[in-house]
Coordinates of C-alpha atoms in Angstrom, one line a residue:
X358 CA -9.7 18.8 -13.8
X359 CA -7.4 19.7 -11.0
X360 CA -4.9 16.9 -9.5
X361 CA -5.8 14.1 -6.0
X362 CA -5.7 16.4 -3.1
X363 CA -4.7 13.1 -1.8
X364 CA -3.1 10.2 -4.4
X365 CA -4.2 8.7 -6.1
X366 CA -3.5 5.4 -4.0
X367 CA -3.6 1.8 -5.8
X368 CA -5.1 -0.6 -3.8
X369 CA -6.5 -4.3 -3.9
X370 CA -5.3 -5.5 -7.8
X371 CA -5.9 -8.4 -9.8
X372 CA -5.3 -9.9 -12.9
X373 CA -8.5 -8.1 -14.5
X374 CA -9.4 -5.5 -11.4
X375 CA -7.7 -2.6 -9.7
X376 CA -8.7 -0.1 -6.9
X377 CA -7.8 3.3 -6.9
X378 CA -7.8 5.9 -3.6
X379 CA -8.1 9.5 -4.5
X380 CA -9.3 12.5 -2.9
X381 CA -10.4 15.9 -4.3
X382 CA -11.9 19.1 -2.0
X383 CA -15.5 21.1 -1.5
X384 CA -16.0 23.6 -3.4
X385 CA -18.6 25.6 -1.6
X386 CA -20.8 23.1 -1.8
X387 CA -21.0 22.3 -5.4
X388 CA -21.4 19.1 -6.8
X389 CA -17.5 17.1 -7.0
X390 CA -16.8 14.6 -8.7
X391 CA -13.2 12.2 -9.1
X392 CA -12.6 10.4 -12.4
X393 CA -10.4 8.2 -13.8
X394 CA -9.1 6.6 -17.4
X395 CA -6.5 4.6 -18.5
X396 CA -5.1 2.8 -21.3
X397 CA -2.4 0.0 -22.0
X398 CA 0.9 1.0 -22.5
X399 CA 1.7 2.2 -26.1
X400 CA -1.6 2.7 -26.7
X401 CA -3.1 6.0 -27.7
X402 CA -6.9 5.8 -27.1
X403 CA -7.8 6.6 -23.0
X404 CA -10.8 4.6 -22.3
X405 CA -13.8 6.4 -21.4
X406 CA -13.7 8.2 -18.1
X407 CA -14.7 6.1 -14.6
X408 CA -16.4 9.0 -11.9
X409 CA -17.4 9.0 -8.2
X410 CA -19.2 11.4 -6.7
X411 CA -17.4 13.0 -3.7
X412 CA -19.1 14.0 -0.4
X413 CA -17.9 15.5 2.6
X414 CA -19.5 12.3 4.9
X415 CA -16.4 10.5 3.2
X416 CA -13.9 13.5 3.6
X417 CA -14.3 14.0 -0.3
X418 CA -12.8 11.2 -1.0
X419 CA -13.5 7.4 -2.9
X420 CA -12.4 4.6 -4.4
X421 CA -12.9 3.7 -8.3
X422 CA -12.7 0.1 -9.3
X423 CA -11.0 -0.7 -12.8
X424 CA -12.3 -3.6 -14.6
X425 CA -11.8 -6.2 -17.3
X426 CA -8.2 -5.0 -17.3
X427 CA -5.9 -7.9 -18.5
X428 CA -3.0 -10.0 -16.9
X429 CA 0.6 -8.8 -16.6
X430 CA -0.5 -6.0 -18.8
X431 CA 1.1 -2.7 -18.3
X432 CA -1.1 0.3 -18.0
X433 CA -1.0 4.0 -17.9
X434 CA -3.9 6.2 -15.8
X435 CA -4.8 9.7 -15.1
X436 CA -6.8 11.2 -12.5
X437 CA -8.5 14.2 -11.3
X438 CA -11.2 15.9 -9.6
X439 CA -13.7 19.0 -10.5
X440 CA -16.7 20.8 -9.8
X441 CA -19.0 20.7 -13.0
X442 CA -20.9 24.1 -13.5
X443 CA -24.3 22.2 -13.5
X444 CA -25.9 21.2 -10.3
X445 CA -27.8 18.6 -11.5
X446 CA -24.8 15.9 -13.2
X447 CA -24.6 12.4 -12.3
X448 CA -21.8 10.0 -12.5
X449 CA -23.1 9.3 -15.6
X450 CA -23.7 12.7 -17.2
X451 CA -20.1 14.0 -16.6
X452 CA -18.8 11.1 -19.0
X453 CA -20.1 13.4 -21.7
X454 CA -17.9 16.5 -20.5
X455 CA -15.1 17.4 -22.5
X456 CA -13.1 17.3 -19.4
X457 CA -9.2 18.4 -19.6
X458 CA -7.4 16.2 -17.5
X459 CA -4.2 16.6 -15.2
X460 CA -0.9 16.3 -17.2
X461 CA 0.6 13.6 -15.1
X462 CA 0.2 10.1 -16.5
X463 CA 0.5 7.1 -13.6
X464 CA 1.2 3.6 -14.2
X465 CA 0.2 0.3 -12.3
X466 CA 0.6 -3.3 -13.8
X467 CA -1.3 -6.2 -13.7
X468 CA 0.2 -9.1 -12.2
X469 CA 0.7 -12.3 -14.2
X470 CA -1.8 -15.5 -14.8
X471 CA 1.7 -17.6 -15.0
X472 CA 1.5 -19.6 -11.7
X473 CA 5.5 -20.2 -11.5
X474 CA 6.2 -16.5 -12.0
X475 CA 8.8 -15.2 -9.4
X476 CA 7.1 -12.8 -7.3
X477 CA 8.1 -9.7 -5.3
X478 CA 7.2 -7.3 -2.2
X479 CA 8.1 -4.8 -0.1
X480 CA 6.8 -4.9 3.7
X481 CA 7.3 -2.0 6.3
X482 CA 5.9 -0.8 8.9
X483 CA 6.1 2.3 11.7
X484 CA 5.9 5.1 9.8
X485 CA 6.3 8.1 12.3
X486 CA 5.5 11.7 10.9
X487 CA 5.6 14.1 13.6
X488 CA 3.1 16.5 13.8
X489 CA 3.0 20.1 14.7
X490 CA 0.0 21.9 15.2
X491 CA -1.7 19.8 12.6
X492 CA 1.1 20.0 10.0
X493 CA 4.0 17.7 9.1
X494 CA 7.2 19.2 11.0
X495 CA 10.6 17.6 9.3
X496 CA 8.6 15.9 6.8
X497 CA 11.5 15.0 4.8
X498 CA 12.3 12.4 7.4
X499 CA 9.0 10.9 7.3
X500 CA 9.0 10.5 3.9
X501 CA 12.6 10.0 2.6
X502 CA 12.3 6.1 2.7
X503 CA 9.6 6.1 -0.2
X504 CA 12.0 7.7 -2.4
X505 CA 14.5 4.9 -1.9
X506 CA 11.8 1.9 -2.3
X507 CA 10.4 3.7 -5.7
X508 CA 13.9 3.7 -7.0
X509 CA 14.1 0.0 -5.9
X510 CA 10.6 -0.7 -7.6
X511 CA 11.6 1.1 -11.2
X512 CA 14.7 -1.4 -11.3
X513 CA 13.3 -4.8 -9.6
X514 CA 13.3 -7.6 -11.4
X515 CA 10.8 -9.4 -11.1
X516 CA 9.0 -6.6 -10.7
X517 CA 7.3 -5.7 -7.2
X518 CA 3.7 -7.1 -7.0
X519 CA 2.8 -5.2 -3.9
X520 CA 3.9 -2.5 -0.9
X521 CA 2.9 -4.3 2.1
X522 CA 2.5 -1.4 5.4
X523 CA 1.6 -3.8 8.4
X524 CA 0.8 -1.3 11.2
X525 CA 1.4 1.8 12.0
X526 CA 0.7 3.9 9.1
X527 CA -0.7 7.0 10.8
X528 CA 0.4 8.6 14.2
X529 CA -3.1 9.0 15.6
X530 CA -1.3 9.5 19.4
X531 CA 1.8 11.2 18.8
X532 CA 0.6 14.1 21.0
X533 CA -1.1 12.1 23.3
X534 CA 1.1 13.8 25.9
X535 CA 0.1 17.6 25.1
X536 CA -2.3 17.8 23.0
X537 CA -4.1 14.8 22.1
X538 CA -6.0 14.1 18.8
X539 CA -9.6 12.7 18.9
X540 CA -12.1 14.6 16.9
X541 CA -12.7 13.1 13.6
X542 CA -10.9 16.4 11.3
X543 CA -8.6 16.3 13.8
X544 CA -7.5 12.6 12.8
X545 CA -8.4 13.2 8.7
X546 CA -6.0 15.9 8.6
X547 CA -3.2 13.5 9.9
X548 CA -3.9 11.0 7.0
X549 CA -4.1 13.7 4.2
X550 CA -0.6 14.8 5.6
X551 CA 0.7 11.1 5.9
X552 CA -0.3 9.7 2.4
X553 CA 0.2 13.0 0.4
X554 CA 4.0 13.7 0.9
X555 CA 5.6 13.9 -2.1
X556 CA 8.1 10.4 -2.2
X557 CA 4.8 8.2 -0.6
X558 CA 2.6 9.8 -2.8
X559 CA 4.7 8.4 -5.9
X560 CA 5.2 5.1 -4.5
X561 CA 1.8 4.4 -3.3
X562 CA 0.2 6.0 -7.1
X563 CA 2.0 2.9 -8.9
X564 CA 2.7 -0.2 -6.9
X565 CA -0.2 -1.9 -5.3
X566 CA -0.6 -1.0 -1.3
X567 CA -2.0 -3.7 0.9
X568 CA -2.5 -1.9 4.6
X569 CA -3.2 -3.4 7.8
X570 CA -3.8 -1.5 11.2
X571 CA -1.8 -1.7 14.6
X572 CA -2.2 0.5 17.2
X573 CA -1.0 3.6 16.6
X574 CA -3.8 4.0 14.1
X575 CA -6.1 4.6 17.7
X576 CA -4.0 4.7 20.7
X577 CA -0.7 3.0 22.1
X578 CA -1.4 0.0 23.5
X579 CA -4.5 -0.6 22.5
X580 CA -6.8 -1.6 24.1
X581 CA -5.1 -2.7 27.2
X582 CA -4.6 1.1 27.8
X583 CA -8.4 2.4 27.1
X584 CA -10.0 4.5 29.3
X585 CA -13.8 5.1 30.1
X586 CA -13.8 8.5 27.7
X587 CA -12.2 6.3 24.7
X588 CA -15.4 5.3 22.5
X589 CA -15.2 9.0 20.8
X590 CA -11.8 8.6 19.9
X591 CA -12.1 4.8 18.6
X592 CA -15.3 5.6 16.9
X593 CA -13.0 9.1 14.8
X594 CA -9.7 7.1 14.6
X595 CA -11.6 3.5 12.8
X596 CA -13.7 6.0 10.6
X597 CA -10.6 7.6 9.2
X598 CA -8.7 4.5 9.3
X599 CA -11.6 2.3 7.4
X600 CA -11.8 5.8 4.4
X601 CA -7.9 5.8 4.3
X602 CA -6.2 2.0 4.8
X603 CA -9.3 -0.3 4.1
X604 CA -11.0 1.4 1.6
X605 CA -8.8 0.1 -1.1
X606 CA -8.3 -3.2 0.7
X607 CA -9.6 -6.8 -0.4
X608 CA -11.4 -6.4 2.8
X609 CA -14.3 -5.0 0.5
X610 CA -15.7 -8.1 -0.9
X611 CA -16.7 -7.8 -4.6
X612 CA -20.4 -7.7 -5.4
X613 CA -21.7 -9.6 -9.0
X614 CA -20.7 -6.4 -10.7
X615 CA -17.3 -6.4 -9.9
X616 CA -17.5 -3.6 -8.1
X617 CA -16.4 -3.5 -4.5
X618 CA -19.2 -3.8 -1.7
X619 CA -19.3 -0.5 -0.2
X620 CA -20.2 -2.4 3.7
X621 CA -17.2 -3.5 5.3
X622 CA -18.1 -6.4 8.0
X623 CA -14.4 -6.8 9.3
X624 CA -10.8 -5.3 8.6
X625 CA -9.3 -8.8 8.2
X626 CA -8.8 -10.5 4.6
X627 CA -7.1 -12.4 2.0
X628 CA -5.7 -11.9 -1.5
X629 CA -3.7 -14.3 -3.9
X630 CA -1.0 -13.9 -7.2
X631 CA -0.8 -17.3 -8.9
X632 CA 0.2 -20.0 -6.0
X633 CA 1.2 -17.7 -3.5
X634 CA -1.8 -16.4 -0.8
X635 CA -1.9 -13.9 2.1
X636 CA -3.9 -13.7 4.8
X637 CA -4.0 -10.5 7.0
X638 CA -5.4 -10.7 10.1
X639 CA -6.8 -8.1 12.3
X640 CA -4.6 -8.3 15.6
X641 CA -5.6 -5.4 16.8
X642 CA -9.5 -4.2 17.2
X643 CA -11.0 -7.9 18.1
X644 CA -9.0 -8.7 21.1
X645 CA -10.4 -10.1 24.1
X646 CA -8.8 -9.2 27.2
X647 CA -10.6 -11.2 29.5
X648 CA -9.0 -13.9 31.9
X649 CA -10.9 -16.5 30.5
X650 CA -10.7 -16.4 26.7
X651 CA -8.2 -14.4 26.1
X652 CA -7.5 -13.6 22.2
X653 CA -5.7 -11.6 20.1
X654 CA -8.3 -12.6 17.0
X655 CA -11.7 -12.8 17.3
X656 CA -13.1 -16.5 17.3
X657 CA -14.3 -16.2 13.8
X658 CA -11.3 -15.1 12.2
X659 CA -9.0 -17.0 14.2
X660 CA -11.4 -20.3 12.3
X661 CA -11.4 -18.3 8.9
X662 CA -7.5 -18.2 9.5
X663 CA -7.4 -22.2 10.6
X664 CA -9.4 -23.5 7.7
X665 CA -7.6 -21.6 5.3
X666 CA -4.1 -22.7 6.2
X667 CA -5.6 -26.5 6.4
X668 CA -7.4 -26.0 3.0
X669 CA -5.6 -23.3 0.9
X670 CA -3.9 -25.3 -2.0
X671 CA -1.4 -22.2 -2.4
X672 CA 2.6 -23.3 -2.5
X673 CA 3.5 -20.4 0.1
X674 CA 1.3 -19.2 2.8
X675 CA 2.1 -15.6 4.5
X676 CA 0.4 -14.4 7.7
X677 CA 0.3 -10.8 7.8
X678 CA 0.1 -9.7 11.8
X679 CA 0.7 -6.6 12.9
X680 CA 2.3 -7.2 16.0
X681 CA 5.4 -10.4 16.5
X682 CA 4.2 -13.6 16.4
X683 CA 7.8 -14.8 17.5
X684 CA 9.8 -14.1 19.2
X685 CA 9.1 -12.8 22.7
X686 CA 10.0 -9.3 23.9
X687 CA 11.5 -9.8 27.3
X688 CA 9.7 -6.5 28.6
X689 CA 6.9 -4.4 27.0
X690 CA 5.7 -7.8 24.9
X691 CA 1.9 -7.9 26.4
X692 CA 1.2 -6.1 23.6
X693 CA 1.9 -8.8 21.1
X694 CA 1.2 -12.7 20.9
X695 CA 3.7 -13.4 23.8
X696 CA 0.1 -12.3 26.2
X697 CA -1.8 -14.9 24.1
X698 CA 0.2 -17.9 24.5
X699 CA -3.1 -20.2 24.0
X700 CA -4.2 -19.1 21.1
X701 CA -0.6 -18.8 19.3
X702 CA -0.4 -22.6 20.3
X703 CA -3.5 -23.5 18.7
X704 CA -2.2 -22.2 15.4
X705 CA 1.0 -23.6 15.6
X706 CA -0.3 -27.2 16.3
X707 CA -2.4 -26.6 13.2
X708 CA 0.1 -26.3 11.1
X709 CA 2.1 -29.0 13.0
X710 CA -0.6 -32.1 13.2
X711 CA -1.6 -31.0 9.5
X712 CA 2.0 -30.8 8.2
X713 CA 1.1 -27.1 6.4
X714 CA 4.4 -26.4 4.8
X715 CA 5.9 -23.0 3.7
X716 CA 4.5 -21.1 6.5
X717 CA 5.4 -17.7 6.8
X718 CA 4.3 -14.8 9.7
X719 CA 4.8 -11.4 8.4
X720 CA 5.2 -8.8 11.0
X721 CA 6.8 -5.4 12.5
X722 CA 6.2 -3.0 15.3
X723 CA 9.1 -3.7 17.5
X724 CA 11.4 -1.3 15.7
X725 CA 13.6 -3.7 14.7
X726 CA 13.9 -5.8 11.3
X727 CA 14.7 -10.1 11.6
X728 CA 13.9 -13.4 10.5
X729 CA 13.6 -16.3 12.5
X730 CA 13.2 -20.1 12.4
X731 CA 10.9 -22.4 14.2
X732 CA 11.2 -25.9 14.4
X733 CA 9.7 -28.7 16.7
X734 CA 12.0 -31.0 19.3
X735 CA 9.6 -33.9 17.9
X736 CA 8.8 -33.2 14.9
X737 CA 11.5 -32.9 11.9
X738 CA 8.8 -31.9 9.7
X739 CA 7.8 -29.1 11.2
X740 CA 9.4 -25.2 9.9
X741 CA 7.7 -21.8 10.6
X742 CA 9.3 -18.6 9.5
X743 CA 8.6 -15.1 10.4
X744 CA 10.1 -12.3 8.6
X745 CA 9.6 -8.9 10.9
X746 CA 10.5 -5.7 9.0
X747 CA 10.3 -2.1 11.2
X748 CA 10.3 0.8 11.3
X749 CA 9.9 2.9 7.7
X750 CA 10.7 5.9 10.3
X751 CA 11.2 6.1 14.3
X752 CA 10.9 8.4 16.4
X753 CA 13.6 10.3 18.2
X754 CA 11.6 9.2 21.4
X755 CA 11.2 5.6 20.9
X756 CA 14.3 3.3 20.2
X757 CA 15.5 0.1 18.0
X758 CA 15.2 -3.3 19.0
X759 CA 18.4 -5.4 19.0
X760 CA 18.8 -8.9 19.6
X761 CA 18.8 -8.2 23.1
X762 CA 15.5 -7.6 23.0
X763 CA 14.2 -10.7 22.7
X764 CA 14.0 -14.0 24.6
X765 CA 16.1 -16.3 22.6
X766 CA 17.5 -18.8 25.0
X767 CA 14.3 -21.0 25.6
X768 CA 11.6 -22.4 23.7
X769 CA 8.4 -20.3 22.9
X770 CA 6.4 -22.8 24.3
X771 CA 6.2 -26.7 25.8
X772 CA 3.8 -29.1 25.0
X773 CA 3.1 -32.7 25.7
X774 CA 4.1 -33.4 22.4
X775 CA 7.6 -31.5 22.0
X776 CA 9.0 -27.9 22.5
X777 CA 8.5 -25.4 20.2
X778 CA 11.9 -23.6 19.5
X779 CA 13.2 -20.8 17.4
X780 CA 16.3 -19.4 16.3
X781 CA 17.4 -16.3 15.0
X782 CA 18.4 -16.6 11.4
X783 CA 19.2 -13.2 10.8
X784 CA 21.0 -10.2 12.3
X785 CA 18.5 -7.9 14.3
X786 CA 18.3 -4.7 12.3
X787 CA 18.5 -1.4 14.3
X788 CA 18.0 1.5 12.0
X789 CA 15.1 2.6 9.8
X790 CA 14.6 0.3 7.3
X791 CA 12.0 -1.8 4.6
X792 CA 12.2 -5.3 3.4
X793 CA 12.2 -6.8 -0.3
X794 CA 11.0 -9.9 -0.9
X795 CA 11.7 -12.0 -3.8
X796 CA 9.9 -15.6 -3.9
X797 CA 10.8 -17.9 -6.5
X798 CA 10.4 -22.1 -7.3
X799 CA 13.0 -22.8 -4.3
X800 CA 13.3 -19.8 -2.0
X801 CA 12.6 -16.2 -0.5
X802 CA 14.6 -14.2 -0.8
X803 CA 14.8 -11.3 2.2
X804 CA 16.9 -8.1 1.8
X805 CA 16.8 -5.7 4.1
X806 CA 17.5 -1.8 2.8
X807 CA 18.2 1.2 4.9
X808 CA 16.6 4.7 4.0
X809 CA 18.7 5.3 1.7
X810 CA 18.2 2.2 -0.4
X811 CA 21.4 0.5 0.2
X812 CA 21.0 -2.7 1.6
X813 CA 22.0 -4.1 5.4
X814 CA 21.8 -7.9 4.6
X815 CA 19.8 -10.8 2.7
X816 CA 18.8 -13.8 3.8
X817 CA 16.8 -17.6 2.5
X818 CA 14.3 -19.2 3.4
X819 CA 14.5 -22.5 1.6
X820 CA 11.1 -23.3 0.3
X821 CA 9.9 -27.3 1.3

């Protein structure tokens, strides 16, 4: 068996259930299969080996689901790829095989049944890799802030349930410019270079990745800036984008086998550990621009989102959006929920007139790492916190926000009942950067780290 061409990535993971990315490569068109097994730690007996069959319709690539796995259990994994000299296996016929498998031994862990556990997480976002006739150029740079949040992530204590990359993964438009990218291998090849670098790859092949998509994923701006020609390159960029990001994502609802349902009706979903739940919305491919509903979510994930914040018993709610809730961008913010004032309003007067406590918008995008508070003129009992963390890389062409940025001297919106005000409750971050989140009985914790691992600043959020 030869090694992942691409990760293997750990996805969507559970107390009893993990998903695992990996890609192989044709081999003149002979049958390919990927395979997997794994043991607990200490143990000396691999299970038997879990295969997928690889096709080029899926860029020879596929996700294997582990099951029955047990809580805040500790595991070891291996996994390959290879070409079986018979044309006529199955994925049940190569279990047989005595199959040699790559050295390298990965571990993921289970996180814990114990509702009161401390929990942690690392969020990031913009993650430029410039691109040079199809390969990485300077890929160190790209890729040097994975080395410093796997250090983090051998050491943390508790340990880190989950990478959380809220936009921005890929650079489908970075050459926009000169040459633009829009055919389908065009696009594939960018992911395969993204997610295979060497300090990523680790990461991502032992801490559970959650993904979201924002723009950049299809074009800048979009879909404000689409033109007429578009469709082609939305149909290539959401193909790669739902084989790469959501593949391994909750967004794949589980079937009675415990096996993930290979049809993917949206790119929005949820996931919980013990009494802490997140909801990641899809900000980006349901909008509707149009002057008389305008929405940045669709109308039936906008009531998914509602209902779950009413009716959710979990102790801590986090939005994941891929674009700032709060605050407004004085210029260049039509692009986030600063255009959608009426629907932003909506969900904050949910939370308000239903008293949801513990409330927290995760986002990025801006280039610039914060938190922020936002309270009610009329209402003490209201509190909303976002916590924005960007970018895991910039560009030379695109700078940092700074407090500047943003519209902080009047209150995100008015209402019959009461202003809605915020306040800064951090410093605005202006440098490459991730965010580690430690939530515990009272508080969160926020640190903010720069590439190197060291960190900028840490701030609470007092848990009500």
């Amino acid at each position: 068996m030869l090694k992942p061409t691409v990760g293997p990535i750990i996805g969507h993971t559970t107390t009893n259930h993990a998903r695992i990315f990996l890609r192989g490569e044709l081999q003149n068109n002979a049958l390919v299969f990927a395979g997997i097994r794994y043991r607990r730690l200490g143990d000396e007996r691999w299970s038997k080996g879990t295969f997928a069959k690889l096709t080029p319709l899926r860029d020879m690539a596929d996700v294997i689901a582990l099951n029955d796995l047990a809580a805040g259990t500790e595991y070891e994994y291996q996994a390959g790829w290879f070409s079986p000299m018979s044309p006529v296996h199955t994925v049940e016929t190569v279990q047989e095989l005595p199959l040699q498998w790559p050295r390298e031994i990965y571990r993921v862990r289970t996180p814990s049944h114990t509702v009161t556990t401390p929990r942690a997480y690392i969020v990031g976002s913009c993650r430029y890799l410039r691109m040079t006739l199809g390969m990485p150029s300077a890929s160190h740079l790209g890729d040097r802030i994975f080395a410093s949040i796997t250090k983090l992530a051998q050491h943390a204590a508790p340990p880190i349930s989950a990478l959380l990359m809220t936009g921005d993964q890929v650079y489908v438009d970075d050459l926009n410019i000169i040459a633009p990218d829009r055919k389908l291998k065009e696009i594939l090849r960018k992911y395969r270079a993204a997610f295979s670098q060497p300090n990523i790859k680790t990461l991502m092949s032992s801490v559970p990745t959650y993904m979201i998509l924002d723009d950049h994923e299809i074009e800048d701006n979009w879909p404000a800036n689409k033109s007429n020609d578009d469709d082609y390159l939305y149909k290539n960029a959401i193909a790669a984008y739902e084989l790469y990001q959501a593949s391994h994502s909750p967004a794949h609802e589980f079937l009675a086998n415990w096996q993930p349902d290979q049809r993917l009706k949206r790119y929005w979903y949820q996931f919980t550990e013990g009494d802490l739940e997140w909801f990641v919305t899809d900000s980006r491919t349901r909008r509707n621009l149009s002057a008389d509903d305008r929405r940045i979510l669709d109308a039936e994930q906008e009531q998914a989102l509602c209902n779950w914040l009413i009716h959710s018993p979990a102790r801590v709610k986090f939005v994941v959006t891929s674009v700032m809730f709060y605050p407004d961008r004085k210029t260049l913010g039509d692009d986030a929920w600063k255009a959608f004032p009426e629907q932003r309003l909506r969900l904050l007067e949910t939370i308000r007139t239903h008293r949801i406590k513990n409330v927290v918008f995760i986002s990025g995008d801006v280039h610039g790492s914060l938190t922020s508070r936002l309270t009610h003129s009329d209402d003490p009992d209201f509190e909303v916190h976002t916590i924005v963390s960007s970018p895991l890389c910039n560009s030379k062409l695109l700078p940092y926000a700074k407090a500047s940025t943003f519209i902080l001297d009047q209150p995100l919106a008015r209402t019959a009942a009461g202003d809605y005000r915020h306040e800064l409750t951090s410093e605005v971050i202006s440098q490459d950067n991730f965010a580690h989140l430690i939530v515990d009985s009272e508080q969160i914790r926020v640190s903010y780290h720069d590439r190197d691992g060291n960190q900028l600043q840490s701030t609470h959020i007092k848990l009500r």
